[in-house]
Amino acid sequence: MLAFTLTAFLELMDHGIVSWDLISLSFIKQIAGYVNQPMVDVSILQRSLAILESMVLNSHSLYHRVAQEITVGQLIGHLQVSNQEIQTYAIALINALFLKAPEDRRQEEYTNTLEQPLTEMASTLAQKHLRSIILNHIIRGNRPIKAEMAHQLYVLQVLTFNLLEERMMTKMDPNDQTQRDIIFELRRIAFDGENDPTGTEKRKAMYTKDYKMLGFTNHINPAMDFTQTPPGMLALDNMLYLAKAHQDTYIRIVLENSSREDKHECPFGRCAIELTRMLCEILQVGELPNEGCNDFHPMFFTHDRAWEEFFCVCIQLLNKTWKEMRATAEDFNKVMQVVREQITRALAMKPSSLDQLKNKLRGLNYSEILRLRQSERMSQDDFQSPPIIELRERIQPEILELIKQQRLNRLCEGSCFRKLGNRRRQEKFWFCRLSLNHKVLHYGDLDESPQGEVPFELLSDKIPVSDIKSVVTGKDCPHMKEKSALKQNKEVLELAFSVLYDPDETLNFVAPNKYEYCIWTDGLCALLGREMGSDLTRSDLNTLISMEMKLRLLDLENITIPEAPPPVPKEPSSYNFTYNYS
């Protein structure tokens, strides 16, 4: 009975009729008590964790109250159970509290990791105890990871990397002696500065030479290399970690490059700074998590200093690729482009550990990247000659009509949408489909996600297509303007669209994925006689035109198509060459 009561409470609050700020402290303590209770019914525990998460996400004042009632140690216990639903709710609550924590609290460090309040939990996410429990009980558990759990792990990964944002956006102060000492330490480790000359001028000359060998752009004052953000001081942090944790590798890279010819040396300092900036872009450091994204990487949960270790692997890759390309200083940007491609291709394979990442990168050497690029270029068949361009222009209207019919057919089949405002694991659905004569949009609520098409008879509401005035997307949608800044993340905005129809009414959608978003926006634009401009239409158009052109040009294989038609021959002097049948 209590589980049903909590479910009903959560459903009512999700409608937004009553403000979360009206919740009393005694109610929060009671719900937190169910979470802290060792032997509690699974259903009650699930609802309690969900209610606490909603409190944190929807009310700033409740966040502080909940954070005082729940500790990391209590939630860690729920991560060790065999029920993945409970594990998912527990991580979701950790993520919510961390997401809403004030910036200064996120960056503070505390020694008591299990009993500290979650308002001071930033360093806890990096603690071995929490990380190893997530790794062993969830990622490497006996059960496959479901989509919602994958999303929560992705959110945790993003929030953890976002702790780097402060250092990434911090410029180095060239006058700060403490920061300058880090650069001196890099030089000392690389060149063993115990035998420094005593004279000031000699020392300056020697330092300048060493800083040049370390690959800094500014040999006189290398601190100036770290004044650009991003990556700011984060690049220096990475370099110092490599020098101390992997000293042999660091010394080998520096000395190996200092012994090469000047034109072929790989500038370690410049490379480390640019690589740090690139990794921040690839892993989207500083950006909010995207709703519905499940792109977490298991290897980042296998090490206490996963970011730094990832950098160490990638800087060695950069040095290796530089040698394979026989690059010079002028080729710096080309090398970085190749390294970016190597890293993104390796990450797409989802290595489960840093050792697996190294193996993947080993197979993606420069020769393999060239082979993959060539193969992809050949598959694109990028014809540029005028006859081919003319043929493409003639084919395009037929293909666009084919795509239009496909979109309208999909609208006739219909799609299921999640009701915005309802919690993700206690979802409400509604279904919408186009009538077979393309004149009416039918829609209605459903109790659960349907399997297959929903009959028109079950869809109680309808909109005549003739009443539709326009289709708007993203921030222009009324339901996106109403949502709080927290929920207006990039992913939801990219999936939102609305139908505006007479008299001043709207039908609001949030597509389940990018594919459905493109199908519906294209189909609705086609209904209104407007251009279909989605990414999916462009992709389908290119694919279908390419296939059609290959079929039409099949007989011309290995025949060079001229740039211009052959010249028309001169008229004959007479036309007395006809055959006489008489």
Coordinates of C-alpha atoms in Angstrom, one line a residue:
M1 CA 0.0 0.0 0.0
L2 CA 2.8 2.4 0.9
A3 CA 4.5 1.7 -2.5
F4 CA 1.3 2.6 -4.3
T5 CA 0.9 5.8 -2.2
L6 CA 4.4 6.9 -3.0
T7 CA 3.9 6.2 -6.7
A8 CA 0.6 8.2 -6.7
F9 CA 2.4 11.1 -5.0
L10 CA 5.2 11.1 -7.6
E11 CA 2.7 11.0 -10.4
L12 CA 0.8 14.0 -9.0
M13 CA 3.9 16.0 -8.4
D14 CA 5.1 15.3 -12.0
H15 CA 2.0 17.2 -13.3
G16 CA 3.4 20.4 -11.9
I17 CA 0.2 21.5 -10.2
V18 CA 1.8 21.6 -6.7
S19 CA 5.2 23.2 -6.1
W20 CA 8.0 21.0 -4.8
D21 CA 9.0 23.8 -2.5
L22 CA 5.9 23.1 -0.3
I23 CA 7.3 19.7 0.8
S24 CA 8.0 19.7 4.6
L25 CA 11.2 18.7 6.3
S26 CA 9.5 15.9 8.2
F27 CA 8.3 14.3 4.9
I28 CA 11.9 14.5 3.5
K29 CA 13.2 12.8 6.7
Q30 CA 10.6 10.1 6.3
I31 CA 11.5 9.3 2.7
A32 CA 15.2 9.4 3.5
G33 CA 14.5 7.0 6.3
Y34 CA 13.2 4.4 3.8
V35 CA 16.4 4.8 1.8
N36 CA 18.6 4.5 4.9
Q37 CA 16.6 1.5 6.3
P38 CA 18.5 -1.8 5.9
M39 CA 15.6 -4.1 5.2
V40 CA 12.9 -2.3 3.2
D41 CA 10.6 -3.4 0.4
V42 CA 12.2 -3.0 -3.0
S43 CA 9.2 -1.1 -4.4
I44 CA 9.2 1.4 -1.5
L45 CA 13.0 1.8 -1.9
Q46 CA 12.6 2.5 -5.7
R47 CA 9.9 5.1 -5.2
S48 CA 11.8 6.7 -2.3
L49 CA 15.0 7.1 -4.4
A50 CA 12.9 8.5 -7.3
I51 CA 11.1 11.0 -5.0
L52 CA 14.4 12.2 -3.6
E53 CA 15.9 12.6 -7.1
S54 CA 12.8 14.7 -8.2
M55 CA 13.1 16.9 -5.1
V56 CA 16.8 17.6 -5.9
L57 CA 16.2 18.4 -9.5
N58 CA 13.1 20.5 -9.1
S59 CA 13.9 22.6 -6.0
H60 CA 17.1 24.3 -4.9
S61 CA 16.0 24.5 -1.3
L62 CA 15.1 20.8 -1.1
Y63 CA 18.5 20.0 -2.6
H64 CA 20.2 21.2 0.6
R65 CA 17.7 19.4 2.8
V66 CA 18.1 16.1 1.0
A67 CA 21.9 16.4 0.9
Q68 CA 21.9 16.6 4.7
E69 CA 19.9 13.4 5.1
I70 CA 21.7 11.1 2.6
T71 CA 25.4 10.1 2.6
V72 CA 27.5 8.4 0.0
G73 CA 28.0 5.4 2.3
Q74 CA 24.3 4.8 2.4
L75 CA 24.0 4.9 -1.4
I76 CA 27.0 2.8 -1.9
G77 CA 25.2 0.0 -0.2
H78 CA 22.4 0.2 -2.8
L79 CA 25.0 -0.1 -5.6
Q80 CA 26.1 -3.5 -4.3
V81 CA 22.7 -5.2 -4.6
S82 CA 21.7 -7.5 -7.4
N83 CA 18.7 -5.5 -8.5
Q84 CA 19.8 -3.2 -11.4
E85 CA 16.7 -1.0 -11.0
I86 CA 17.8 -0.1 -7.4
Q87 CA 21.4 0.5 -8.7
T88 CA 20.0 2.8 -11.4
Y89 CA 17.9 4.8 -9.0
A90 CA 20.9 5.2 -6.6
I91 CA 23.3 6.4 -9.3
A92 CA 20.6 8.7 -10.6
L93 CA 20.3 10.3 -7.1
I94 CA 24.1 10.7 -6.9
N95 CA 24.1 12.4 -10.3
A96 CA 21.2 14.7 -9.4
L97 CA 22.9 15.8 -6.2
F98 CA 26.2 16.3 -7.9
L99 CA 24.6 18.2 -10.8
K100 CA 22.8 20.6 -8.4
A101 CA 25.8 21.1 -6.1
P102 CA 27.2 24.7 -5.9
E103 CA 30.4 25.1 -7.9
D104 CA 32.6 25.8 -4.9
R105 CA 31.3 22.6 -3.2
R106 CA 32.0 20.5 -6.2
Q107 CA 35.7 21.2 -6.2
E108 CA 36.3 20.9 -2.4
E109 CA 38.3 17.9 -1.1
Y110 CA 37.4 16.0 2.0
T111 CA 39.1 13.1 3.8
N112 CA 36.0 11.3 5.1
T113 CA 34.6 9.8 1.9
L114 CA 31.8 7.6 3.2
E115 CA 30.1 9.8 5.8
Q116 CA 30.5 13.2 4.2
P117 CA 27.3 14.9 3.0
L118 CA 26.8 14.7 -0.8
T119 CA 27.0 18.5 -1.1
E120 CA 30.8 17.9 -0.7
M121 CA 31.1 14.9 -2.9
A122 CA 33.1 15.9 -5.9
S123 CA 36.3 14.2 -4.8
T124 CA 34.3 11.1 -3.7
L125 CA 33.5 10.3 -7.4
A126 CA 37.2 9.8 -7.9
Q127 CA 37.7 7.7 -4.8
K128 CA 38.7 4.1 -5.4
H129 CA 35.9 2.7 -3.2
L130 CA 33.0 4.1 -5.2
R131 CA 34.7 3.6 -8.5
S132 CA 35.6 0.0 -7.9
I133 CA 32.0 -0.8 -6.7
I134 CA 30.5 0.7 -9.9
L135 CA 33.1 -1.2 -12.0
N136 CA 32.7 -4.6 -10.2
H137 CA 29.0 -4.6 -9.4
I138 CA 27.6 -2.8 -12.4
I139 CA 29.9 -2.6 -15.4
R140 CA 31.4 -6.0 -14.9
G141 CA 28.3 -7.5 -13.3
N142 CA 26.5 -10.6 -14.4
R143 CA 23.6 -8.7 -16.0
P144 CA 23.7 -6.7 -19.2
I145 CA 23.5 -3.0 -18.7
K146 CA 20.1 -1.6 -19.6
A147 CA 19.6 1.7 -21.5
E148 CA 18.7 3.7 -18.4
M149 CA 21.7 2.4 -16.4
A150 CA 24.0 3.2 -19.4
H151 CA 22.6 6.8 -19.4
Q152 CA 23.2 7.3 -15.7
L153 CA 26.8 6.0 -16.1
Y154 CA 27.2 8.4 -19.0
V155 CA 25.9 11.3 -16.8
L156 CA 28.3 10.3 -14.0
Q157 CA 31.2 10.2 -16.5
V158 CA 30.3 13.6 -17.9
L159 CA 30.0 15.2 -14.4
T160 CA 33.3 13.7 -13.3
F161 CA 35.1 15.1 -16.4
N162 CA 33.4 18.5 -15.8
L163 CA 35.4 18.8 -12.6
L164 CA 38.3 19.5 -15.0
E165 CA 36.6 22.6 -16.3
E166 CA 38.0 25.0 -13.7
R167 CA 41.6 24.1 -14.5
M168 CA 40.8 24.0 -18.2
M169 CA 39.6 27.6 -18.0
T170 CA 42.3 28.9 -15.7
K171 CA 45.1 30.8 -17.3
M172 CA 48.6 30.5 -15.9
D173 CA 50.0 33.6 -14.1
P174 CA 53.5 34.1 -15.4
N175 CA 54.4 35.9 -12.1
D176 CA 53.1 33.1 -9.9
Q177 CA 56.3 31.4 -8.5
T178 CA 54.3 28.2 -7.5
Q179 CA 53.1 27.7 -11.0
R180 CA 56.5 28.5 -12.5
D181 CA 58.0 25.9 -10.2
I182 CA 56.0 23.2 -12.0
I183 CA 57.7 24.1 -15.3
F184 CA 61.1 24.0 -13.4
E185 CA 60.2 20.6 -12.2
L186 CA 59.4 19.4 -15.7
R187 CA 62.8 20.6 -16.8
R188 CA 64.6 19.1 -13.8
I189 CA 63.0 15.6 -14.3
A190 CA 63.9 15.6 -18.1
F191 CA 67.5 16.9 -17.8
D192 CA 68.4 16.3 -14.2
G193 CA 69.1 19.9 -13.2
E194 CA 71.5 19.1 -10.3
N195 CA 74.5 20.4 -12.2
D196 CA 73.1 23.8 -13.1
P197 CA 75.7 26.5 -13.8
T198 CA 76.2 29.1 -11.1
G199 CA 76.2 32.2 -13.3
T200 CA 72.8 33.9 -13.9
E201 CA 73.5 34.5 -17.6
K202 CA 74.7 30.9 -18.1
R203 CA 71.7 29.6 -16.3
K204 CA 69.3 31.6 -18.4
A205 CA 70.9 30.5 -21.6
M206 CA 70.8 26.8 -20.4
Y207 CA 67.2 27.1 -19.4
T208 CA 66.3 28.6 -22.8
K209 CA 68.0 25.7 -24.5
D210 CA 66.2 23.2 -22.3
Y211 CA 62.8 24.8 -22.8
K212 CA 63.3 24.6 -26.5
M213 CA 64.2 20.9 -26.2
L214 CA 61.0 20.5 -24.1
G215 CA 59.0 21.8 -27.1
F216 CA 57.6 25.0 -25.7
T217 CA 56.7 27.7 -28.1
N218 CA 58.0 30.5 -25.9
H219 CA 61.6 29.5 -25.0
I220 CA 62.3 32.5 -22.8
N221 CA 59.2 32.3 -20.7
P222 CA 57.3 29.0 -21.3
A223 CA 54.6 30.1 -18.8
M224 CA 53.1 32.2 -21.6
D225 CA 52.3 28.9 -23.4
F226 CA 49.6 28.2 -20.8
T227 CA 47.8 31.6 -20.9
Q228 CA 45.3 30.4 -23.6
T229 CA 42.0 28.8 -22.5
P230 CA 41.2 26.1 -23.1
P231 CA 43.2 24.1 -22.1
G232 CA 44.9 26.5 -19.6
M233 CA 46.5 25.0 -16.5
L234 CA 44.9 21.5 -17.3
A235 CA 47.6 21.0 -19.9
L236 CA 50.4 21.7 -17.3
D237 CA 48.7 19.3 -14.9
N238 CA 48.7 16.5 -17.5
M239 CA 52.4 17.1 -18.3
L240 CA 53.4 17.0 -14.6
Y241 CA 51.4 13.8 -14.1
L242 CA 53.2 12.1 -17.0
A243 CA 56.6 13.3 -15.8
K244 CA 56.0 11.9 -12.3
A245 CA 53.8 8.9 -12.8
H246 CA 55.5 7.7 -16.0
Q247 CA 58.9 9.2 -15.6
D248 CA 60.7 6.8 -18.0
T249 CA 58.2 7.5 -20.8
Y250 CA 58.4 11.2 -20.2
I251 CA 62.2 11.3 -20.4
R252 CA 62.3 9.0 -23.4
I253 CA 59.9 11.2 -25.4
V254 CA 61.8 14.4 -24.6
L255 CA 65.3 13.0 -25.2
E256 CA 64.2 11.1 -28.3
N257 CA 62.9 14.2 -29.9
S258 CA 65.8 16.4 -28.8
S259 CA 68.2 14.0 -30.6
R260 CA 66.4 14.3 -33.9
E261 CA 67.0 16.8 -36.6
D262 CA 65.5 20.1 -35.8
K263 CA 63.0 19.9 -38.7
H264 CA 61.7 16.4 -37.6
E265 CA 61.6 16.9 -33.8
C266 CA 58.2 16.5 -32.2
P267 CA 57.7 19.5 -29.8
F268 CA 56.5 17.9 -26.6
G269 CA 55.2 21.0 -24.9
R270 CA 53.2 22.3 -27.8
C271 CA 51.9 18.8 -28.5
A272 CA 50.8 18.2 -24.9
I273 CA 48.9 21.6 -24.8
E274 CA 47.1 21.0 -28.1
L275 CA 46.4 17.3 -27.2
T276 CA 44.8 18.4 -23.9
R277 CA 42.6 20.9 -25.8
M278 CA 41.6 18.1 -28.3
L279 CA 40.7 15.6 -25.5
C280 CA 38.6 18.2 -23.8
E281 CA 36.7 18.7 -27.1
I282 CA 36.3 14.9 -27.8
L283 CA 35.0 14.2 -24.2
Q284 CA 33.0 17.5 -24.1
V285 CA 34.5 18.7 -20.9
G286 CA 32.3 21.5 -19.4
E287 CA 29.1 20.6 -21.2
L288 CA 26.0 19.4 -19.5
P289 CA 24.9 15.7 -20.1
N290 CA 22.6 15.1 -23.0
E291 CA 19.2 13.6 -22.2
G292 CA 18.9 10.1 -23.7
C293 CA 22.6 9.7 -24.5
N294 CA 24.1 6.3 -23.4
D295 CA 27.7 7.0 -24.6
F296 CA 29.7 6.0 -21.5
H297 CA 33.2 4.4 -21.7
P298 CA 33.9 1.5 -19.3
M299 CA 37.6 2.2 -19.3
F300 CA 37.2 5.5 -17.5
F301 CA 35.9 3.5 -14.5
T302 CA 38.9 1.3 -14.3
H303 CA 41.5 3.7 -12.9
D304 CA 41.5 6.3 -10.2
R305 CA 43.2 8.8 -12.5
A306 CA 41.5 7.9 -15.7
W307 CA 41.8 11.3 -17.3
E308 CA 45.5 11.6 -16.7
E309 CA 46.2 8.0 -17.8
F310 CA 44.1 8.6 -21.0
F311 CA 46.3 11.6 -21.7
C312 CA 49.5 9.5 -21.2
V313 CA 48.3 6.9 -23.7
C314 CA 47.4 9.6 -26.2
I315 CA 50.7 11.6 -25.9
Q316 CA 52.6 8.4 -26.7
L317 CA 50.3 7.8 -29.7
L318 CA 51.0 11.3 -30.9
N319 CA 54.7 10.8 -30.7
K320 CA 54.5 7.5 -32.5
T321 CA 52.3 9.0 -35.3
W322 CA 54.7 11.9 -35.7
K323 CA 57.5 9.5 -36.4
E324 CA 55.4 7.4 -38.8
M325 CA 54.4 10.5 -40.8
R326 CA 58.0 11.8 -40.7
A327 CA 56.5 15.1 -39.9
T328 CA 58.0 18.5 -39.6
A329 CA 56.9 21.6 -37.7
E330 CA 54.8 22.6 -40.8
D331 CA 52.9 19.3 -40.5
F332 CA 51.8 19.9 -36.9
N333 CA 48.1 20.5 -37.7
K334 CA 48.0 17.5 -40.1
V335 CA 49.5 15.2 -37.4
M336 CA 46.9 16.5 -34.9
Q337 CA 44.1 15.7 -37.3
V338 CA 45.3 12.1 -37.8
V339 CA 45.7 11.7 -34.0
R340 CA 42.1 13.0 -33.5
E341 CA 40.9 10.4 -36.0
Q342 CA 42.8 7.6 -34.3
I343 CA 41.4 8.5 -30.9
T344 CA 37.8 8.9 -32.0
R345 CA 37.9 5.6 -34.0
A346 CA 39.4 3.8 -31.0
L347 CA 36.8 5.3 -28.6
A348 CA 34.0 4.2 -30.9
M349 CA 35.1 0.6 -30.4
K350 CA 34.3 1.0 -26.6
P351 CA 37.5 -0.6 -25.1
S352 CA 36.8 -1.9 -21.7
S353 CA 40.2 -1.0 -20.2
L354 CA 43.1 1.3 -20.9
D355 CA 45.2 -1.7 -22.1
Q356 CA 42.5 -2.5 -24.6
L357 CA 42.6 1.1 -25.8
K358 CA 46.4 0.8 -26.3
N359 CA 45.7 -2.3 -28.4
K360 CA 43.1 -0.6 -30.5
L361 CA 45.4 2.4 -31.1
R362 CA 48.2 0.1 -32.0
G363 CA 46.1 -1.2 -34.9
L364 CA 45.1 2.3 -36.0
N365 CA 48.6 3.4 -37.1
Y366 CA 49.1 6.0 -39.8
S367 CA 49.1 3.5 -42.7
E368 CA 45.8 2.1 -41.5
I369 CA 44.2 5.6 -41.2
L370 CA 45.3 6.3 -44.8
R371 CA 43.8 3.0 -45.9
L372 CA 40.5 3.7 -44.2
R373 CA 40.4 7.2 -45.6
Q374 CA 41.0 5.9 -49.1
S375 CA 38.4 3.2 -48.7
E376 CA 35.8 5.8 -47.5
R377 CA 36.6 8.2 -50.4
M378 CA 36.2 5.4 -53.0
S379 CA 32.9 4.4 -51.5
Q380 CA 31.6 8.0 -51.8
D381 CA 32.3 8.1 -55.6
D382 CA 32.5 11.9 -55.6
F383 CA 31.9 12.6 -59.3
Q384 CA 32.6 16.2 -60.2
S385 CA 32.5 16.3 -64.0
P386 CA 29.8 18.4 -65.7
P387 CA 27.9 15.4 -67.3
I388 CA 27.7 13.7 -63.9
I389 CA 26.5 16.9 -62.2
E390 CA 23.8 17.3 -64.9
L391 CA 22.7 13.7 -64.5
R392 CA 22.5 14.2 -60.7
E393 CA 20.3 17.3 -61.1
R394 CA 17.9 15.3 -63.4
I395 CA 17.7 12.4 -60.9
Q396 CA 17.2 14.5 -57.8
P397 CA 13.5 15.4 -58.1
E398 CA 12.6 11.7 -58.5
I399 CA 14.5 10.8 -55.4
L400 CA 13.0 13.6 -53.4
E401 CA 9.5 12.5 -54.3
L402 CA 10.5 8.9 -53.2
I403 CA 11.8 10.2 -49.9
K404 CA 8.6 12.3 -49.4
Q405 CA 6.4 9.2 -50.0
Q406 CA 8.5 7.2 -47.5
R407 CA 8.1 9.9 -44.8
L408 CA 4.3 10.1 -45.3
N409 CA 4.0 6.4 -45.1
R410 CA 5.9 6.4 -41.8
L411 CA 3.6 9.1 -40.5
C412 CA 0.6 6.8 -41.5
E413 CA 2.2 4.0 -39.5
G414 CA 2.5 6.4 -36.5
S415 CA 4.9 6.7 -33.6
C416 CA 4.9 6.6 -29.8
F417 CA 6.1 9.6 -27.8
R418 CA 6.9 10.0 -24.2
K419 CA 4.9 12.7 -22.3
L420 CA 7.2 15.5 -21.3
G421 CA 7.1 16.1 -17.6
N422 CA 6.7 12.5 -16.6
R423 CA 9.6 10.7 -15.0
R424 CA 11.5 8.5 -17.2
R425 CA 11.0 5.2 -15.3
Q426 CA 7.3 5.8 -14.7
E427 CA 6.5 6.9 -18.1
K428 CA 3.2 7.9 -19.8
F429 CA 2.9 7.6 -23.5
W430 CA 0.9 9.0 -26.4
F431 CA 0.6 7.9 -30.0
C432 CA 0.2 10.0 -33.1
R433 CA -0.4 8.9 -36.7
L434 CA -1.5 10.3 -40.0
S435 CA -4.7 9.2 -41.7
L436 CA -4.3 7.1 -44.9
N437 CA -5.7 9.9 -47.0
H438 CA -3.2 12.3 -45.5
K439 CA -5.9 14.7 -44.3
V440 CA -6.1 14.2 -40.5
L441 CA -3.6 13.7 -37.6
H442 CA -5.0 11.3 -35.0
Y443 CA -3.5 11.2 -31.5
G444 CA -4.3 10.0 -28.0
D445 CA -2.9 8.8 -24.7
L446 CA -1.7 5.3 -23.9
D447 CA -1.1 3.4 -20.7
E448 CA 2.1 1.7 -22.0
S449 CA 4.4 1.7 -25.0
P450 CA 2.6 -0.1 -27.8
Q451 CA 3.9 -3.0 -29.9
G452 CA 3.2 -2.2 -33.5
E453 CA 0.5 0.1 -34.9
V454 CA -2.3 1.6 -32.8
P455 CA -5.8 1.5 -34.5
F456 CA -7.4 4.9 -35.3
E457 CA -10.3 3.9 -33.0
L458 CA -8.1 4.1 -29.9
L459 CA -6.9 7.6 -30.8
S460 CA -9.6 10.0 -29.5
D461 CA -8.2 13.3 -30.7
K462 CA -7.5 14.6 -34.2
I463 CA -6.3 17.7 -36.1
P464 CA -7.2 18.4 -39.7
V465 CA -4.1 18.9 -41.8
S466 CA -5.8 21.9 -43.4
D467 CA -5.8 23.6 -39.9
I468 CA -2.0 23.3 -39.5
K469 CA -0.3 26.7 -39.8
S470 CA 3.3 25.8 -39.3
V471 CA 5.8 23.4 -37.6
V472 CA 8.4 24.9 -35.2
T473 CA 11.5 23.2 -33.7
G474 CA 13.9 23.5 -30.8
K475 CA 13.8 26.7 -28.7
D476 CA 10.8 28.0 -30.7
C477 CA 8.6 25.3 -29.3
P478 CA 6.1 26.4 -26.7
H479 CA 6.8 23.5 -24.4
M480 CA 10.6 24.2 -24.5
K481 CA 10.0 27.8 -23.5
E482 CA 8.1 26.6 -20.4
K483 CA 10.7 24.1 -19.2
S484 CA 13.3 25.1 -16.6
A485 CA 16.9 25.7 -17.6
L486 CA 17.9 22.4 -16.1
K487 CA 15.7 20.4 -18.4
Q488 CA 16.4 22.5 -21.4
N489 CA 19.6 20.6 -22.3
K490 CA 20.9 20.3 -25.8
E491 CA 19.6 16.8 -26.5
V492 CA 15.9 17.6 -25.6
L493 CA 16.0 20.8 -27.6
E494 CA 17.3 18.9 -30.6
L495 CA 14.4 16.4 -30.4
A496 CA 11.6 18.9 -29.7
F497 CA 9.0 20.1 -32.3
S498 CA 5.5 21.5 -32.3
V499 CA 2.5 21.7 -34.6
L500 CA 0.8 25.0 -34.6
Y501 CA -2.8 24.9 -35.7
D502 CA -6.0 26.9 -35.7
P503 CA -7.2 28.5 -33.5
D504 CA -3.9 29.2 -31.7
E505 CA -3.5 25.7 -30.4
T506 CA -0.3 23.5 -30.3
L507 CA 0.5 19.8 -30.3
N508 CA 3.9 19.4 -28.7
F509 CA 6.3 16.5 -29.4
V510 CA 9.7 15.3 -28.1
A511 CA 10.9 12.5 -30.4
P512 CA 12.4 9.4 -28.8
N513 CA 15.5 9.7 -31.0
K514 CA 17.0 11.8 -33.8
Y515 CA 15.7 9.4 -36.5
E516 CA 12.1 9.8 -35.4
Y517 CA 12.6 13.5 -35.1
C518 CA 13.8 13.8 -38.7
I519 CA 11.0 11.5 -40.0
W520 CA 8.2 13.5 -38.4
T521 CA 9.6 17.0 -39.2
D522 CA 10.2 16.0 -42.8
G523 CA 6.7 14.4 -43.1
L524 CA 5.0 17.4 -41.6
C525 CA 6.9 19.8 -43.9
A526 CA 5.9 17.6 -46.8
L527 CA 2.3 17.7 -45.8
L528 CA 2.5 21.5 -45.8
G529 CA 4.2 21.6 -49.1
R530 CA 7.5 22.8 -47.7
E531 CA 11.1 21.7 -48.2
M532 CA 12.3 18.7 -46.2
G533 CA 15.6 20.0 -44.7
S534 CA 16.6 17.4 -42.1
D535 CA 20.0 15.7 -41.8
L536 CA 18.3 12.4 -42.6
T537 CA 16.8 13.7 -45.8
R538 CA 20.2 14.9 -47.0
S539 CA 21.8 11.6 -46.1
D540 CA 19.0 9.6 -47.8
L541 CA 19.2 11.9 -50.8
N542 CA 22.9 11.4 -51.2
T543 CA 22.7 7.6 -50.7
L544 CA 19.8 7.1 -53.1
I545 CA 21.3 9.4 -55.8
S546 CA 24.6 7.6 -55.5
M547 CA 23.0 4.2 -55.9
E548 CA 20.9 5.3 -58.9
M549 CA 23.9 6.9 -60.6
K550 CA 25.9 3.8 -60.2
L551 CA 23.2 1.7 -61.8
R552 CA 22.8 4.1 -64.7
L553 CA 26.6 4.4 -65.3
L554 CA 27.2 0.6 -64.9
D555 CA 27.8 0.2 -68.7
L556 CA 30.4 3.0 -68.6
E557 CA 32.7 1.3 -66.1
N558 CA 36.4 2.0 -66.9
I559 CA 35.4 4.5 -69.6
T560 CA 36.5 8.0 -69.1
I561 CA 33.6 10.4 -69.3
P562 CA 34.6 13.6 -71.1
E563 CA 34.3 17.0 -69.5
A564 CA 32.3 18.3 -72.5
P565 CA 30.3 16.7 -75.3
P566 CA 32.1 15.8 -78.5
P567 CA 32.0 18.6 -81.1
V568 CA 29.3 18.4 -83.8
P569 CA 31.0 17.6 -87.2
K570 CA 30.7 20.1 -90.1
E571 CA 27.8 19.7 -92.5
P572 CA 28.6 17.6 -95.6
S573 CA 29.1 19.4 -98.9
S574 CA 26.1 17.5 -100.2
Y575 CA 23.4 15.1 -99.1
N576 CA 23.6 12.9 -102.1
F577 CA 24.6 9.8 -100.1
T578 CA 21.2 8.4 -99.5
Y579 CA 20.6 4.9 -100.6
N580 CA 18.4 4.4 -103.7
Y581 CA 15.9 1.6 -103.1
S582 CA 14.5 1.7 -106.6

